[in-house]
Coordinates of N, CA and C and ligand atoms in Angstrom, one line a residue:
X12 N 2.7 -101.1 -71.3 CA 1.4 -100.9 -70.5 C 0.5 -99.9 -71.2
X13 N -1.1 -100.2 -71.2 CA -1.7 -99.1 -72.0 C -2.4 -98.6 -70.8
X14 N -2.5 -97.0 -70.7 CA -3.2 -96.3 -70.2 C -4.7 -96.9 -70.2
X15 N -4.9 -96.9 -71.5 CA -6.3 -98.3 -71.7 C -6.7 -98.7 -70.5
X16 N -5.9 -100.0 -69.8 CA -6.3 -100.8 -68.8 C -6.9 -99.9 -67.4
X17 N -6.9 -98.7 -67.1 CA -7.7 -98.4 -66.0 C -9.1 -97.7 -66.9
X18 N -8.7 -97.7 -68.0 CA -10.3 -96.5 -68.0 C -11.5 -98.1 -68.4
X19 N -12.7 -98.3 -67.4 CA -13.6 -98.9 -67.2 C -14.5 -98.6 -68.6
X20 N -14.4 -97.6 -69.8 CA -15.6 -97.3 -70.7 C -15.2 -97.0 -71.5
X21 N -13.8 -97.0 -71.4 CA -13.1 -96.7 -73.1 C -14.2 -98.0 -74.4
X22 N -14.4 -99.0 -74.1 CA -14.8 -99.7 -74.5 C -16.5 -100.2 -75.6
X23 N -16.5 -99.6 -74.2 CA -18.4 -99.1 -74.5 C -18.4 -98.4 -75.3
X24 N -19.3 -98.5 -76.6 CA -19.8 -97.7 -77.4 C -21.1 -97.2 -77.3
X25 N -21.4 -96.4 -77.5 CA -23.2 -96.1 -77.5 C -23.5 -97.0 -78.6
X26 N -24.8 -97.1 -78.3 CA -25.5 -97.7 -79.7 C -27.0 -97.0 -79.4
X27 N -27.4 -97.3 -80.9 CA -28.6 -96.6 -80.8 C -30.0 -97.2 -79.9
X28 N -30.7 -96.1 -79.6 CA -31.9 -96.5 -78.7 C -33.1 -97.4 -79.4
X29 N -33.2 -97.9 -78.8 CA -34.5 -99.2 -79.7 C -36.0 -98.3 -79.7
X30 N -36.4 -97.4 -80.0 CA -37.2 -96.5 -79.6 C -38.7 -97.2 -80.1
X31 N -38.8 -98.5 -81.0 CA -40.2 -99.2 -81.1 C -40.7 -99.8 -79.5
X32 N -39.2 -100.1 -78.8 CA -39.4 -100.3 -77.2 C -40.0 -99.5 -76.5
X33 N -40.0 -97.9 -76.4 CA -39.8 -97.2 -76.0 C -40.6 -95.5 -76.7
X34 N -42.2 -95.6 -76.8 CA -42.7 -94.7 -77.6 C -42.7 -93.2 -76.9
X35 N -42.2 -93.4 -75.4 CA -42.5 -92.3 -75.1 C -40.7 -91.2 -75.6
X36 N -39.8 -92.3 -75.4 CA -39.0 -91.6 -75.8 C -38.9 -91.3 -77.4
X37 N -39.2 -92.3 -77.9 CA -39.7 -92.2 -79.7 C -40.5 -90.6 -79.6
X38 N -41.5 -90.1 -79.0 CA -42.2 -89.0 -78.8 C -41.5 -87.8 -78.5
X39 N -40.6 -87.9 -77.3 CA -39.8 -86.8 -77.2 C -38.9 -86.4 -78.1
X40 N -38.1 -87.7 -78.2 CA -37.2 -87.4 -79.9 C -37.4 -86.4 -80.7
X41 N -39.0 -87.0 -81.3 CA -39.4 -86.2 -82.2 C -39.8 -84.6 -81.8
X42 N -40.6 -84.6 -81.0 CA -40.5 -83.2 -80.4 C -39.3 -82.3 -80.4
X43 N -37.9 -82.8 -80.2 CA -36.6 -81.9 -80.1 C -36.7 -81.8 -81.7
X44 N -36.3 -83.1 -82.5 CA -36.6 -83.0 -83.7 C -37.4 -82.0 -84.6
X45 N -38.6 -82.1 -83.9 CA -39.1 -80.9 -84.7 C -38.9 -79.7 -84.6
X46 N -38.5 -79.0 -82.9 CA -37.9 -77.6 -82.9 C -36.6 -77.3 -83.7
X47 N -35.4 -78.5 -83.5 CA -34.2 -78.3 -84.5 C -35.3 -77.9 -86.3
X48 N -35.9 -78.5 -86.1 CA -36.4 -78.4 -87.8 C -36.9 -76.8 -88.0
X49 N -37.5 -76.5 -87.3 CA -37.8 -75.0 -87.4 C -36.9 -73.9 -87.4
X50 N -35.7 -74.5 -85.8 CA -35.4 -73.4 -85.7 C -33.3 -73.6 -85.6
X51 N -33.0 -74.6 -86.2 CA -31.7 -75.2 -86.1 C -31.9 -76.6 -87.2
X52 N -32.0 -76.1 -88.1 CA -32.1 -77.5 -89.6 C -30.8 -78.3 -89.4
X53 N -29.6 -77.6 -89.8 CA -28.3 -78.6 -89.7 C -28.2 -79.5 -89.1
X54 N -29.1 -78.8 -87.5 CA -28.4 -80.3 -86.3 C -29.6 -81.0 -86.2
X55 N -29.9 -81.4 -87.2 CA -30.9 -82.3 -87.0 C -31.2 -83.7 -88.3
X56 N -32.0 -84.3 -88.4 CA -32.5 -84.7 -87.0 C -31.6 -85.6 -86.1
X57 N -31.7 -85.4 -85.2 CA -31.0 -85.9 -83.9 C -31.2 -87.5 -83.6
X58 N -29.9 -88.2 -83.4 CA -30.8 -89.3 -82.9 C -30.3 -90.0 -81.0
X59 N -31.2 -90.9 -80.8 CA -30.9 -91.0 -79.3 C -29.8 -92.9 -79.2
X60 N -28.9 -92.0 -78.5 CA -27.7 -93.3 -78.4 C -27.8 -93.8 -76.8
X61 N -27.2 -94.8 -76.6 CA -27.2 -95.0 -75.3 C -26.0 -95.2 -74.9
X62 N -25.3 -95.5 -73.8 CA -23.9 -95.8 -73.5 C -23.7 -96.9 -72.3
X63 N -24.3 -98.1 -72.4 CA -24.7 -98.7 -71.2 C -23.5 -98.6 -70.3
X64 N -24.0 -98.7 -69.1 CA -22.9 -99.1 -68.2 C -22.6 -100.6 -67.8
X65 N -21.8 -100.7 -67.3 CA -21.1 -102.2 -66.6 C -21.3 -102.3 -65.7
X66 N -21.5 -101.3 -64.6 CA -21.7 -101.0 -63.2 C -23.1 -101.0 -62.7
X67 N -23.8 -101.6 -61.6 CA -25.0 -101.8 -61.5 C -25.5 -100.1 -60.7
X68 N -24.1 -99.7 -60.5 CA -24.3 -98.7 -59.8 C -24.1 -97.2 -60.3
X69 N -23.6 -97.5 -61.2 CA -23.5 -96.2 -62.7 C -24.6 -96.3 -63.4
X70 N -25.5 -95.1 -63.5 CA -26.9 -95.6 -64.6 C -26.2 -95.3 -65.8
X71 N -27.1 -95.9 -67.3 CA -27.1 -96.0 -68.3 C -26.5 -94.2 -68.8
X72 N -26.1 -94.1 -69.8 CA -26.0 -92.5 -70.2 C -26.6 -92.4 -71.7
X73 N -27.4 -91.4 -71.9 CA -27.9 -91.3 -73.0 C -27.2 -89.9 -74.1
X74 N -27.3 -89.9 -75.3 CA -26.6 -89.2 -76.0 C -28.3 -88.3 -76.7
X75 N -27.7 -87.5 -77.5 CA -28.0 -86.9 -78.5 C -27.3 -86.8 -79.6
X76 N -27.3 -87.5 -80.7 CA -26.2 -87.3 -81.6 C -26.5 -86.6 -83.2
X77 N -25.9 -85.9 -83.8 CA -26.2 -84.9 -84.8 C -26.4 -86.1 -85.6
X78 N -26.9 -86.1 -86.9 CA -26.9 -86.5 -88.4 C -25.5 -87.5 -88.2
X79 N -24.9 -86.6 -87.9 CA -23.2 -87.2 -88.6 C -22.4 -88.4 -87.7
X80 N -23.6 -88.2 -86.3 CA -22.5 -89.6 -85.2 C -22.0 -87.8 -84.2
X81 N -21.6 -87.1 -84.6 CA -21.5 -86.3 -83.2 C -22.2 -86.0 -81.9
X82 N -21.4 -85.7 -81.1 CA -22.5 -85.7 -79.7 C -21.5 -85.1 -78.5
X83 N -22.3 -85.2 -77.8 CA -21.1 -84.2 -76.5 C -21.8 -84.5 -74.9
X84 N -21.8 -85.2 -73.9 CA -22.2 -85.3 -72.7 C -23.0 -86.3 -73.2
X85 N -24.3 -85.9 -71.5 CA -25.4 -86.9 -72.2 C -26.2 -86.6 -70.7
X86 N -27.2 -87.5 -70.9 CA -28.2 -86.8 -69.7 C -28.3 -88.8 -68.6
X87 N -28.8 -89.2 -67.8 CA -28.8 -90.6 -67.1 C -30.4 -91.0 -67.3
X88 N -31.5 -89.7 -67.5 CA -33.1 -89.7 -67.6 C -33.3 -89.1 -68.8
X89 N -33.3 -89.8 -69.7 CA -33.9 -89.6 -71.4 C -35.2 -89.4 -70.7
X90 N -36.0 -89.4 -70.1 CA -37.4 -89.1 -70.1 C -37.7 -87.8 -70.2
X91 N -38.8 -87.4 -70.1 CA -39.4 -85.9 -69.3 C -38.7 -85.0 -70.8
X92 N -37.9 -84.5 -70.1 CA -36.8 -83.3 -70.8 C -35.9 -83.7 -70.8
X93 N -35.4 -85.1 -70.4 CA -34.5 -85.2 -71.0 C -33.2 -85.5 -72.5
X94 N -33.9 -85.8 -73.2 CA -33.4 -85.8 -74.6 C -33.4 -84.4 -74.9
X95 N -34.4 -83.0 -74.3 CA -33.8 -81.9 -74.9 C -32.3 -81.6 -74.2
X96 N -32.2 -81.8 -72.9 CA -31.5 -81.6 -72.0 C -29.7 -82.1 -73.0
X97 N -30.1 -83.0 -74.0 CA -28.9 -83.7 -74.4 C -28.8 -83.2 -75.7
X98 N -29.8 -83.1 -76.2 CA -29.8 -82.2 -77.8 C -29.0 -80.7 -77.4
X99 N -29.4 -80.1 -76.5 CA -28.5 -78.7 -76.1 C -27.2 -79.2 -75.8
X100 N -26.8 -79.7 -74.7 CA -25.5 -80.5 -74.7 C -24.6 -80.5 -76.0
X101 N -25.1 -81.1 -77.2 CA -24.4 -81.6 -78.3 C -24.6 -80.2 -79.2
X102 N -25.4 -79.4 -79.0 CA -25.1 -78.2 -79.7 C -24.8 -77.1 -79.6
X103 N -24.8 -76.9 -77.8 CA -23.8 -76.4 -77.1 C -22.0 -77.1 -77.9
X104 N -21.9 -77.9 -77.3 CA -20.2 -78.2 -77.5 C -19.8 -78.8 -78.6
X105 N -20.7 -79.2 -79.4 CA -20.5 -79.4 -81.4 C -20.4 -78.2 -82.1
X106 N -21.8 -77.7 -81.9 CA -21.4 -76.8 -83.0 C -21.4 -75.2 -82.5
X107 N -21.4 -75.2 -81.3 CA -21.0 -74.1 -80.2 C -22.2 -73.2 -80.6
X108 N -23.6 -73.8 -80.3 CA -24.4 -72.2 -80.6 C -25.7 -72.6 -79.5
X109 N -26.0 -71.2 -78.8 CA -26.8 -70.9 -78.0 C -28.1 -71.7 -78.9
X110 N -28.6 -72.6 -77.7 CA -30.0 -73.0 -78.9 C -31.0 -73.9 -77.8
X111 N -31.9 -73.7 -77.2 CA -33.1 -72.5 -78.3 C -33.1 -71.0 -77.8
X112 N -33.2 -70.5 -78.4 CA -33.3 -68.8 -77.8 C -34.8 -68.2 -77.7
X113 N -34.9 -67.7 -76.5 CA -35.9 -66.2 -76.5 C -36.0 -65.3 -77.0
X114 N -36.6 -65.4 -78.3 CA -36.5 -63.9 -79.0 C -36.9 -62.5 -78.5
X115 N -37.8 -62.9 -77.2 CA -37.7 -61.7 -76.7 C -36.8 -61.1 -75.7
X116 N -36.1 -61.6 -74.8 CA -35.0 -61.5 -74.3 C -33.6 -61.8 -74.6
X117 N -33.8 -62.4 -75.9 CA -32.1 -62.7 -76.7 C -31.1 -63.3 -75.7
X118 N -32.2 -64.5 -75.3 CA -31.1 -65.3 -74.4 C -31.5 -67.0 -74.6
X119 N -30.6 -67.6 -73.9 CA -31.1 -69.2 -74.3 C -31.8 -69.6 -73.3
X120 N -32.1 -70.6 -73.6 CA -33.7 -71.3 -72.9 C -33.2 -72.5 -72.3
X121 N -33.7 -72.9 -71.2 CA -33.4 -73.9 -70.5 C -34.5 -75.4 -70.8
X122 N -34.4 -76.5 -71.0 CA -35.1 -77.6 -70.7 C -35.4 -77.5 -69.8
X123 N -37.0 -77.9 -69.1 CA -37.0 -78.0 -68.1 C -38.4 -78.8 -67.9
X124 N -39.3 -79.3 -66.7 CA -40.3 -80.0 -66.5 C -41.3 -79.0 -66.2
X125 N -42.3 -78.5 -67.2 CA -43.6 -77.7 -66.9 C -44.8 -78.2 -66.1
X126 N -45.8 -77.9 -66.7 CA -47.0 -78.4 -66.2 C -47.3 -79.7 -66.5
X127 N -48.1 -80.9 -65.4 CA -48.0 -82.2 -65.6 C -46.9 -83.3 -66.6
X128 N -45.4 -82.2 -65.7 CA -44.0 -82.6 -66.1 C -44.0 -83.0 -67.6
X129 N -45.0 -82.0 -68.4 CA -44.4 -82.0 -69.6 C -42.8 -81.6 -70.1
X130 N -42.4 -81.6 -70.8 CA -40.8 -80.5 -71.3 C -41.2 -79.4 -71.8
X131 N -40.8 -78.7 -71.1 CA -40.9 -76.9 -71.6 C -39.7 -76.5 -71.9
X132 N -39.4 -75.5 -73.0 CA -38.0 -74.6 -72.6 C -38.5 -73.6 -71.9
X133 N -37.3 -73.1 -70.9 CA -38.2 -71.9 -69.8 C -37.2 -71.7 -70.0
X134 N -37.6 -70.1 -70.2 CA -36.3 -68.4 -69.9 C -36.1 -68.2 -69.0
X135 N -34.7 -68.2 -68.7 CA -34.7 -67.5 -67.1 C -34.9 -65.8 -66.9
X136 N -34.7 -65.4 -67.8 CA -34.7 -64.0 -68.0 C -35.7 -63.5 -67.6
X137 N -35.4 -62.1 -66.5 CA -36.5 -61.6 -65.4 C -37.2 -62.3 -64.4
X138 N -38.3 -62.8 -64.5 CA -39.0 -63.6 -63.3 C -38.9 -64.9 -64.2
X139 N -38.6 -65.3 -65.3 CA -38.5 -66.2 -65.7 C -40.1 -66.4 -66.7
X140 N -40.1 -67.7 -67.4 CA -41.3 -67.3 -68.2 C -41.0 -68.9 -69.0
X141 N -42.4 -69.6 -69.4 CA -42.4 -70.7 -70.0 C -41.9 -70.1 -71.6
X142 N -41.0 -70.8 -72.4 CA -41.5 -70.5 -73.4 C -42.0 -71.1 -74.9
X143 N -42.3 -72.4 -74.4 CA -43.8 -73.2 -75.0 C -43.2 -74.3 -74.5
X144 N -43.7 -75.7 -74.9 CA -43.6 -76.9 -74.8 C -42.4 -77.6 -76.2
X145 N -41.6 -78.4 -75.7 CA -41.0 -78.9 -76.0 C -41.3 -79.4 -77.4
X146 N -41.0 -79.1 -78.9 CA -41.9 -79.3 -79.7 C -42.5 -78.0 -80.2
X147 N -42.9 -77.1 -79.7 CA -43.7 -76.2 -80.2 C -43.0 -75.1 -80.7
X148 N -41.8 -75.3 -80.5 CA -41.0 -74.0 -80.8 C -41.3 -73.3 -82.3
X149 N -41.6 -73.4 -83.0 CA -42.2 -73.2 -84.5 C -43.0 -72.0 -83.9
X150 N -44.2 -72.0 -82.9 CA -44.9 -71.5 -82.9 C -44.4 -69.8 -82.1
X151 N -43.5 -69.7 -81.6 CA -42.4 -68.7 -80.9 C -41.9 -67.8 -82.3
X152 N -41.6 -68.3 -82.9 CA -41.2 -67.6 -84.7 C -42.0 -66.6 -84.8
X153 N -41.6 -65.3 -85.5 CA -42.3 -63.8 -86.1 C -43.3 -64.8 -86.7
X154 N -44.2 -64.2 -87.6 CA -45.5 -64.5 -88.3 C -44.5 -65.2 -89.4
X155 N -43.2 -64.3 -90.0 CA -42.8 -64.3 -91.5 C -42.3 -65.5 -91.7
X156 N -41.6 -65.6 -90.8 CA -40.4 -67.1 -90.5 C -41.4 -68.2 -90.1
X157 N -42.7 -68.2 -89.8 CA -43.2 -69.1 -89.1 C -43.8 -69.7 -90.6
X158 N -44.5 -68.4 -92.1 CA -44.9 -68.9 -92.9 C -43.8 -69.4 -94.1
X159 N -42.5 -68.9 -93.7 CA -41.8 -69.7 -94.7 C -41.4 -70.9 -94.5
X160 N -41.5 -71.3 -92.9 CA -41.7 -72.7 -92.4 C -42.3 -73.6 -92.9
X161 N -43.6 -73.0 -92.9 CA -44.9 -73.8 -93.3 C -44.9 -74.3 -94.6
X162 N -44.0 -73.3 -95.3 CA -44.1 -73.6 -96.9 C -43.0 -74.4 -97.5
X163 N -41.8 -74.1 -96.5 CA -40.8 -75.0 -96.8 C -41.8 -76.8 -96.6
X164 N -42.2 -76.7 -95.4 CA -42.5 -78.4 -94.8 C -43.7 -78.8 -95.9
X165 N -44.4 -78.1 -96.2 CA -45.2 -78.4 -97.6 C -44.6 -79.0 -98.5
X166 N -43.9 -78.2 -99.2 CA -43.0 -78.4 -100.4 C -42.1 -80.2 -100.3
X167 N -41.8 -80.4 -99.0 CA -41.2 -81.2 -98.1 C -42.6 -82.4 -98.1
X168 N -43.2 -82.3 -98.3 CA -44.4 -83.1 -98.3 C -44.8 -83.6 -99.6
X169 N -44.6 -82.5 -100.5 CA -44.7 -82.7 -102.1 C -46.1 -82.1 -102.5
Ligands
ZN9 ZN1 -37.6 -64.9 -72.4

């Protein structure tokens, strides 16, 4: 007898997101994408898996998965914030590091739904505090790191 026969999703594989379907998630993607690029290169770029369900009553689960096929949880609403929500997930429990952080409070930053439910990371630290849009993290960087950025993504351009 295999232990096998009760688990319902041993089965299921993720597969990847059809994201020409789907530009808004194609959009978000890229937005996490670009903060890993600034400010976490290794785990990136990320790509979005899906893990359908069987059950009409279990929604779909979506992944974040590193370069390599790694991944860890998963979010049920890839929309909004959600793909950041899954990118932290997988780099939380992959490669075990606080990400994205508040450099002014030296703490991690939450995904969350800002103004006209764009994705923000927001600090919780003190009264709390936006700390940019999903995507914009580049622009959070000292002056120094923000121009070696610029020059690396140049060079990267040719
Ligand atoms: Zn903060």
């Amino acid at each position: 007898m295999s232990h096998f026969s009760h688990g319902r999703d041993f089965a299921v594989e993720p597969h990847p997101v059809d994201l020409t379907a789907r530009p808004d998630l194609a959009a978000a993607l890229d937005a996490v994408n670009r903060d890993l690029a600034a400010t976490l290169p290794e785990a990136g770029p990320m790509r979005l898996m899906c893990t359908p369900s069987d059950d009409e009553d279990i929604p779909d689960q979506f992944h974040a998965a590193l370069p390599d096929g790694r991944r860890h949880g998963g979010v049920t609403d890839p929309a909004a914030f959600g793909i950041a929500e899954a990118a932290q997930e997988t780099v939380q429990a992959v490669l075990w590091q606080v990400w994205p952080v508040c450099l002014e409070h030296r703490t991690g930053v939450h995904a969350d739904a800002g103004a006209n439910d764009r994705a923000v990371w927001w600090c919780r630290a003190g009264e709390g505090h936006q700390l940019c849009e999903v995507g914009e993290l580049a622009q959070t960087l000292p002056g120094r790191q923000r121009r070696a950025l610029r020059r690396k993504e140049r060079e990267r351009e040719g």
